[in-house]
Short mmCIF file of C-alpha atoms in Angstrom, two decimals:
data_model
loop_
_atom_site.label_atom_id
_atom_site.label_comp_id
_atom_site.label_asym_id
_atom_site.label_seq_id
_atom_site.Cartn_x
_atom_site.Cartn_y
_atom_site.Cartn_z
CA MET A 1 -245.04 49.41 234.39
CA ILE A 2 -246.88 47.46 237.09
CA GLU A 3 -250.63 47.57 236.53
CA PRO A 4 -252.51 49.27 239.37
CA GLU A 5 -255.12 47.23 241.21
CA PHE A 6 -257.86 49.75 240.30
CA SER A 7 -259.51 49.07 243.63
CA ILE A 8 -262.80 50.87 244.17
CA GLY A 9 -264.64 52.56 247.02
CA ILE A 10 -267.97 54.32 247.02
CA GLU A 11 -269.20 57.01 249.42
CA GLU A 12 -272.83 58.16 249.48
CA GLU A 13 -274.82 60.75 251.44
CA TYR A 14 -278.45 60.24 252.25
CA LEU A 15 -281.28 62.36 253.56
CA LEU A 16 -283.52 61.05 256.36
CA VAL A 17 -287.22 61.68 255.94
CA ASP A 18 -290.30 61.05 258.05
CA LYS A 19 -292.30 58.14 256.56
CA ASP A 20 -295.63 59.81 257.21
CA THR A 21 -294.96 63.52 256.36
CA MET A 22 -292.12 63.03 253.81
CA ALA A 23 -290.40 65.95 255.55
CA LEU A 24 -286.75 65.95 256.54
CA ALA A 25 -285.96 64.66 260.02
CA VAL A 26 -283.03 65.12 262.35
CA VAL A 27 -281.05 61.87 262.71
CA PRO A 28 -281.78 60.72 266.29
CA GLU A 29 -278.77 59.89 268.47
CA GLY A 30 -280.18 56.43 268.97
CA LEU A 31 -280.36 55.85 265.22
CA MET A 32 -276.76 56.92 264.72
CA ALA A 33 -275.73 54.65 267.56
CA ASP A 34 -277.62 51.74 266.03
CA CYS A 35 -276.01 52.35 262.63
CA GLU A 36 -272.52 52.60 264.14
CA ALA A 37 -273.10 49.40 266.09
CA ALA A 38 -274.05 47.59 262.89
CA LEU A 39 -271.60 49.19 260.49
CA GLY A 40 -268.71 50.55 262.55
CA GLY A 41 -266.62 53.12 260.79
CA GLN A 42 -268.56 52.79 257.55
CA VAL A 43 -271.22 55.22 258.70
CA ALA A 44 -270.90 58.82 259.98
CA PRO A 45 -272.94 61.98 260.53
CA GLU A 46 -272.83 64.51 257.73
CA TYR A 47 -272.75 68.31 257.76
CA LEU A 48 -276.53 68.74 258.33
CA GLN A 49 -278.43 66.94 261.08
CA CYS A 50 -280.77 65.40 258.53
CA GLN A 51 -277.99 63.68 256.62
CA ILE A 52 -276.05 60.48 257.05
CA GLU A 53 -272.95 59.30 255.15
CA ILE A 54 -271.79 55.79 254.34
CA GLY A 55 -268.64 54.41 252.65
CA THR A 56 -267.84 50.99 251.34
CA LYS A 57 -264.69 49.17 252.22
CA VAL A 58 -261.80 49.17 249.77
CA CYS A 59 -263.10 46.69 247.19
CA ALA A 60 -261.13 44.69 244.65
CA THR A 61 -264.02 44.40 242.20
CA VAL A 62 -267.26 46.20 241.41
CA ALA A 63 -269.22 43.11 242.42
CA GLU A 64 -267.64 43.35 245.85
CA ALA A 65 -268.50 47.03 246.01
CA ARG A 66 -272.10 46.36 244.97
CA ALA A 67 -272.52 43.79 247.73
CA ASP A 68 -271.09 46.14 250.37
CA LEU A 69 -273.12 49.09 249.20
CA ALA A 70 -276.30 47.03 249.19
CA HIS A 71 -275.56 45.97 252.75
CA LEU A 72 -275.01 49.59 253.81
CA ARG A 73 -278.20 50.78 252.22
CA ARG A 74 -280.25 47.97 253.71
CA THR A 75 -278.80 48.53 257.18
CA ILE A 76 -279.44 52.27 257.15
CA ARG A 77 -283.00 51.67 255.90
CA ASP A 78 -283.74 49.00 258.49
CA CYS A 79 -282.27 50.92 261.40
CA ALA A 80 -284.12 54.09 260.36
CA ALA A 81 -287.46 52.18 260.19
CA ALA A 82 -287.39 51.65 263.94
CA TYR A 83 -287.61 55.44 264.32
CA GLY A 84 -290.35 56.00 261.72
CA LEU A 85 -287.78 57.31 259.30
CA THR A 86 -286.42 56.24 255.94
CA PRO A 87 -283.47 57.28 253.75
CA ILE A 88 -283.66 58.71 250.28
CA ALA A 89 -280.72 58.93 247.87
CA ALA A 90 -281.36 62.15 245.99
CA SER A 91 -279.14 65.17 245.81
CA CYS A 92 -281.87 67.63 246.87
CA HIS A 93 -285.06 67.14 248.93
CA PRO A 94 -287.89 68.30 246.65
CA LEU A 95 -289.71 70.30 249.31
CA ALA A 96 -287.41 71.15 252.20
CA ASP A 97 -286.17 74.64 253.06
CA TRP A 98 -282.52 74.92 253.88
CA LYS A 99 -283.26 77.69 256.39
CA ASP A 100 -285.00 75.13 258.64
CA GLN A 101 -281.97 72.84 258.85
CA HIS A 102 -279.18 72.89 261.42
CA HIS A 103 -275.60 71.71 261.08
CA THR A 104 -274.08 68.79 263.06
CA HIS A 105 -272.07 70.03 266.01
CA LYS A 106 -268.66 68.57 265.32
CA GLN A 107 -265.33 70.43 265.27
CA ARG A 108 -264.87 70.07 261.52
CA TYR A 109 -268.46 71.18 260.74
CA ASP A 110 -268.39 74.03 263.25
CA GLN A 111 -265.21 75.24 261.60
CA LEU A 112 -266.76 74.98 258.13
CA ARG A 113 -269.66 77.13 259.23
CA GLU A 114 -267.25 79.70 260.65
CA ASP A 115 -265.04 79.70 257.59
CA LEU A 116 -267.63 79.64 254.83
CA GLY A 117 -270.44 81.75 256.29
CA GLY A 118 -273.78 81.87 254.58
CA VAL A 119 -272.93 79.74 251.56
CA VAL A 120 -272.40 76.60 253.64
CA ARG A 121 -275.79 77.06 255.33
CA ARG A 122 -277.47 76.26 252.01
CA MET A 123 -275.66 72.96 251.64
CA LEU A 124 -278.81 70.82 251.76
CA ILE A 125 -277.34 68.55 249.12
CA CYS A 126 -276.00 65.05 248.81
CA GLY A 127 -273.51 63.44 246.41
CA MET A 128 -271.70 60.24 245.54
CA HIS A 129 -267.90 59.99 245.54
CA VAL A 130 -266.04 57.15 243.79
CA HIS A 131 -262.40 56.29 244.63
CA VAL A 132 -260.26 54.37 242.18
CA GLY A 133 -256.94 53.05 243.52
CA LEU A 134 -253.77 53.91 241.62
CA ASN A 135 -250.25 52.89 242.45
CA SER A 136 -248.34 56.17 242.15
CA ASP A 137 -248.80 59.87 242.75
CA ALA A 138 -247.35 60.64 239.34
CA LEU A 139 -250.02 58.48 237.74
CA ARG A 140 -252.77 60.20 239.79
CA ALA A 141 -251.54 63.57 238.54
CA ASP A 142 -251.26 62.42 234.94
CA LEU A 143 -254.75 60.96 234.79
CA LEU A 144 -256.43 63.83 236.66
CA GLY A 145 -256.60 66.12 233.65
CA GLN A 146 -257.53 63.37 231.20
CA LEU A 147 -260.34 61.90 233.25
CA SER A 148 -261.80 65.39 233.71
CA TYR A 149 -263.02 65.26 230.11
CA PHE A 150 -265.58 62.61 231.06
CA LEU A 151 -266.94 64.33 234.16
CA PRO A 152 -269.89 65.97 232.32
CA HIS A 153 -270.89 62.57 230.88
CA LEU A 154 -270.97 61.08 234.41
CA LEU A 155 -272.89 64.06 235.77
CA ALA A 156 -275.49 63.86 233.02
CA MET A 157 -276.35 60.23 233.88
CA SER A 158 -276.41 60.77 237.62
CA THR A 159 -278.61 63.88 237.81
CA SER A 160 -281.12 63.58 240.65
CA SER A 161 -281.84 67.15 241.87
CA PRO A 162 -284.39 68.96 239.71
CA PHE A 163 -286.41 70.42 242.57
CA TRP A 164 -285.48 73.00 245.23
CA GLN A 165 -287.81 74.28 247.93
CA GLY A 166 -290.86 72.95 246.16
CA GLU A 167 -290.11 74.36 242.76
CA ASP A 168 -288.85 72.86 239.52
CA THR A 169 -285.55 74.61 238.87
CA GLY A 170 -285.40 73.70 235.20
CA LEU A 171 -282.05 72.01 235.94
CA ALA A 172 -281.33 68.30 236.12
CA SER A 173 -278.73 68.89 238.85
CA TYR A 174 -279.45 71.91 241.03
CA ARG A 175 -277.01 70.43 243.58
CA LEU A 176 -274.11 71.85 241.60
CA SER A 177 -275.64 75.33 241.71
CA ILE A 178 -275.38 75.11 245.47
CA PHE A 179 -272.04 73.42 245.72
CA ASP A 180 -270.31 75.69 243.28
CA ASN A 181 -270.78 78.64 245.65
CA LEU A 182 -268.07 77.11 247.84
CA PRO A 183 -264.40 77.91 247.19
CA ARG A 184 -262.07 75.38 245.58
CA THR A 185 -264.85 73.57 243.70
CA GLY A 186 -265.51 72.82 240.06
CA LEU A 187 -263.24 71.22 237.49
CA PRO A 188 -259.70 70.52 238.61
CA PRO A 189 -257.09 72.90 237.20
CA ALA A 190 -254.67 71.80 234.50
CA LEU A 191 -251.67 70.40 236.41
CA ASP A 192 -248.63 68.95 234.74
CA SER A 193 -247.14 66.98 237.60
CA TRP A 194 -247.60 65.74 241.14
CA ASP A 195 -245.07 68.24 242.35
CA GLU A 196 -247.07 71.08 240.87
CA TYR A 197 -250.18 69.84 242.67
CA GLN A 198 -248.33 69.61 245.93
CA ARG A 199 -246.82 73.08 245.56
CA SER A 200 -250.28 74.59 244.93
CA VAL A 201 -251.78 72.90 247.96
CA GLN A 202 -248.82 73.80 250.14
CA ALA A 203 -249.06 77.43 249.21
CA LEU A 204 -252.55 77.61 250.65
CA VAL A 205 -251.61 75.57 253.73
CA GLU A 206 -248.62 77.84 254.52
CA LEU A 207 -250.89 80.85 254.24
CA GLY A 208 -253.32 79.34 256.68
CA VAL A 209 -256.13 79.34 254.13
CA ILE A 210 -256.73 75.59 254.46
CA GLU A 211 -255.39 72.96 256.86
CA ASP A 212 -254.81 70.32 254.23
CA ALA A 213 -255.94 68.94 250.88
CA THR A 214 -259.27 67.72 252.28
CA LYS A 215 -260.53 71.28 251.89
CA ILE A 216 -260.14 71.11 248.14
CA TRP A 217 -263.49 70.05 246.71
CA TRP A 218 -262.88 69.73 242.95
CA ASP A 219 -265.15 67.48 240.87
CA LEU A 220 -262.17 65.13 240.64
CA ARG A 221 -259.24 65.23 243.07
CA PRO A 222 -256.39 63.14 244.37
CA SER A 223 -257.60 61.87 247.74
CA ALA A 224 -255.73 63.29 250.68
CA HIS A 225 -256.09 60.05 252.64
CA TYR A 226 -255.92 57.25 250.12
CA PRO A 227 -253.81 56.48 247.00
CA THR A 228 -256.83 57.14 244.80
CA LEU A 229 -258.39 59.53 242.33
CA GLU A 230 -261.76 60.57 243.80
CA ALA A 231 -264.54 61.44 241.40
CA ARG A 232 -266.97 63.78 243.15
CA ILE A 233 -269.04 65.06 240.22
CA CYS A 234 -272.06 62.75 240.51
CA ASP A 235 -275.38 63.41 242.12
CA VAL A 236 -276.33 60.54 244.42
CA SER A 237 -278.36 57.88 242.65
CA PRO A 238 -281.69 56.65 244.10
CA ARG A 239 -281.17 53.25 242.40
CA LEU A 240 -278.40 51.00 243.68
CA ASP A 241 -277.78 49.54 240.21
CA HIS A 242 -277.22 52.99 238.68
CA ALA A 243 -274.86 54.03 241.47
CA VAL A 244 -272.78 50.88 240.92
CA GLY A 245 -272.93 51.26 237.14
CA LEU A 246 -271.54 54.79 237.39
CA ALA A 247 -268.77 53.66 239.72
CA ALA A 248 -267.89 50.83 237.33
CA LEU A 249 -267.74 53.27 234.39
CA ILE A 250 -265.39 55.53 236.35
CA GLN A 251 -263.17 52.54 237.17
CA ALA A 252 -263.09 51.38 233.50
CA LEU A 253 -262.37 54.89 232.23
CA THR A 254 -259.46 55.15 234.63
CA ARG A 255 -258.01 51.87 233.37
CA LEU A 256 -258.51 52.98 229.71
CA LEU A 257 -256.45 56.10 230.38
CA TRP A 258 -253.75 54.04 232.15
CA ARG A 259 -253.65 51.68 229.17
CA LEU A 260 -253.14 54.62 226.82
CA ARG A 261 -250.32 55.88 228.99
CA VAL A 262 -248.57 52.52 228.84
CA ARG A 263 -248.65 52.82 225.03
CA ASN A 264 -247.23 56.34 225.13
CA GLN A 265 -250.60 57.75 224.25
CA ARG A 266 -253.08 59.93 226.13
CA TRP A 267 -256.57 61.37 225.96
CA ARG A 268 -256.54 64.89 224.53
CA ARG A 269 -256.81 67.47 227.32
CA TYR A 270 -259.13 70.38 226.50
CA ASP A 271 -259.19 73.73 228.19
CA ASN A 272 -261.50 73.89 231.21
CA PHE A 273 -263.39 76.66 229.45
CA LEU A 274 -264.63 74.08 226.95
CA VAL A 275 -265.14 71.22 229.33
CA GLN A 276 -267.06 73.56 231.61
CA GLU A 277 -269.58 74.14 228.81
CA ASN A 278 -270.31 70.44 228.75
CA ARG A 279 -270.52 70.41 232.54
CA TRP A 280 -273.17 73.13 232.30
CA ARG A 281 -275.10 71.22 229.60
CA ALA A 282 -275.12 68.10 231.80
CA GLN A 283 -276.20 70.16 234.83
CA ARG A 284 -278.97 71.78 232.86
CA TYR A 285 -280.27 68.96 230.69
CA GLY A 286 -278.98 65.66 232.06
CA THR A 287 -279.16 63.24 229.22
CA THR A 288 -282.07 64.93 227.37
CA SER A 289 -279.74 67.06 225.23
CA GLY A 290 -276.34 66.39 223.75
CA LEU A 291 -272.85 67.25 224.81
CA ILE A 292 -270.19 68.83 222.65
CA ASP A 293 -267.81 66.47 220.96
CA PHE A 294 -264.82 68.83 220.54
CA GLY A 295 -263.00 66.48 218.14
CA ARG A 296 -266.03 66.37 215.79
CA GLY A 297 -266.88 70.00 216.46
CA GLU A 298 -270.57 69.31 217.02
CA ILE A 299 -273.22 68.66 219.70
CA VAL A 300 -273.86 64.94 219.75
CA PRO A 301 -277.06 63.35 221.21
CA PHE A 302 -276.30 61.76 224.56
CA ALA A 303 -277.67 58.36 223.48
CA GLU A 304 -274.97 58.30 220.80
CA LEU A 305 -272.28 59.40 223.25
CA PHE A 306 -273.38 56.64 225.66
CA GLU A 307 -272.82 53.96 223.01
CA GLU A 308 -269.43 55.43 222.24
CA LEU A 309 -268.52 55.33 225.90
CA LEU A 310 -269.50 51.63 226.13
CA GLU A 311 -267.38 50.82 223.08
CA LEU A 312 -264.51 52.85 224.42
CA VAL A 313 -264.29 50.99 227.75
CA GLU A 314 -265.34 47.55 226.48
CA ALA A 315 -261.90 45.94 226.81
CA ASP A 316 -261.13 47.46 230.17
CA ALA A 317 -264.53 46.63 231.61
CA GLY A 318 -263.92 43.02 230.54
CA VAL A 319 -260.60 42.90 232.37
CA LEU A 320 -262.09 44.52 235.47
CA GLN A 321 -265.15 42.22 235.28
CA CYS A 322 -267.57 45.19 235.49
CA SER A 323 -269.21 45.00 232.05
CA GLN A 324 -272.58 43.90 233.48
CA ALA A 325 -272.59 46.78 235.98
CA ILE A 326 -271.92 49.31 233.23
CA GLU A 327 -274.63 47.76 231.05
CA SER A 328 -277.13 48.54 233.85
CA LEU A 329 -276.76 52.20 232.92
CA ARG A 330 -278.88 51.40 229.83
CA GLY A 331 -281.79 51.69 232.28
CA ILE A 332 -281.06 55.40 232.53
CA MET A 333 -281.09 55.69 228.76
CA THR A 334 -284.50 53.98 228.50
CA THR A 335 -286.39 55.26 231.58
CA GLY A 336 -284.55 58.54 232.08
CA THR A 337 -282.34 59.93 234.75
CA SER A 338 -283.62 60.28 238.32
CA ALA A 339 -284.36 63.95 237.51
CA GLU A 340 -286.69 62.90 234.70
CA ARG A 341 -288.30 60.14 236.77
CA GLN A 342 -288.91 62.62 239.60
CA ARG A 343 -290.59 65.05 237.21
CA ALA A 344 -292.73 62.17 235.93
CA ALA A 345 -293.82 61.39 239.48
CA SER A 346 -294.70 65.03 240.04
CA ARG A 347 -296.77 65.19 236.83
CA ALA A 348 -298.64 61.97 237.75
CA ALA A 349 -299.54 63.48 241.14
CA ARG A 350 -300.64 66.69 239.49
CA ASP A 351 -302.78 64.80 237.04
CA ALA A 352 -304.36 63.01 239.97
CA GLY A 353 -305.36 66.34 241.47
CA ALA A 354 -302.55 66.95 243.94
CA ASP A 355 -301.52 70.54 244.72
CA GLY A 356 -297.91 71.71 244.54
CA GLU A 357 -296.93 70.45 247.99
CA GLY A 358 -298.75 67.14 247.31
CA GLN A 359 -296.79 66.75 244.13
CA MET A 360 -293.49 67.14 245.94
CA ARG A 361 -294.56 64.66 248.61
CA ALA A 362 -295.34 62.22 245.78
CA VAL A 363 -291.83 62.71 244.50
CA VAL A 364 -290.38 61.85 247.92
CA GLY A 365 -292.59 58.74 248.01
CA HIS A 366 -291.15 57.80 244.62
CA LEU A 367 -287.62 58.26 245.92
CA ILE A 368 -288.34 56.09 248.95
CA GLU A 369 -289.46 53.27 246.65
CA GLU A 370 -286.46 53.62 244.42
CA PHE A 371 -284.02 53.42 247.37
CA SER A 372 -285.10 49.80 247.99
CA ALA A 373 -285.79 48.79 244.41
CA ASP A 374 -282.44 46.98 243.79
CA LEU A 375 -281.78 45.77 247.33
#
């Protein structure tokens, strides 16, 4: 079997905030024009007028993806500065009210609002999507169910949305609570072949329920436009190094599963009922509590699971030359996820005498600093 290239691409969604008030701001037409002039098709409006989306080129290596993503982040930041705005990479704005936001008037977004009603109005959330290139549809279908096992682990490390409308939700990723209200979300179903996947999609298309597979928003899906598996589970990461580290881990896990396939082996596929429990634990606790190891039949501390993951992908990360990027995730294990760091910023502001709103503004200020920390 010819080894896939395991090319990689990263998409991120950012929120634009006013530098002085820390409140969300509508992306000005001039700003979008400036970004498009600088970045071409790598930048686009998102569903809400306060959001902007970027995407790297198809990259052969994680190092190439990091360089491109750093360029995209810097360019958005620098273009926004001319308008008194700045981007943050967090999956929820700590203070904003979704009822005050308006969607971007674009045919696709107008249709989403019509089709999905009230649930899409609350979509004041941002995520990160990672594409890994594979060389056959059959391979994409085979690895889909196996890679799903690791989605809770990825979510746990990426969590960046503990606050919603000025309140601590008690969750590490409140984003998923919003996103899961949409249809065709969550863990991908157990599919045995590419043909089964196509038949399922075509059934909905022929009924007029969806136009195409782009309206399927699973945590992991075969891309409708590219020969990739697209991991969509992660909250967007404030820190560039963490975003790249998560993308590298996804790439290495994909190669690990391919390598098992070549040896007539595979990762055990557990029922979604069980994997969903880990997904919830990751959503609720991030890395501060353990996930269930179904083989061992026990809840294992996340720090231990992290070390197991690194050992598991060591050989593949070496081949893909992304070991250093994955090692950067140790920063999450030592300083906490973004959700934990945001809560720390809130506590520090509270201890300094800030009221509730002041604490949330302090969190936004923290996120602004983190956006540029690794650039």
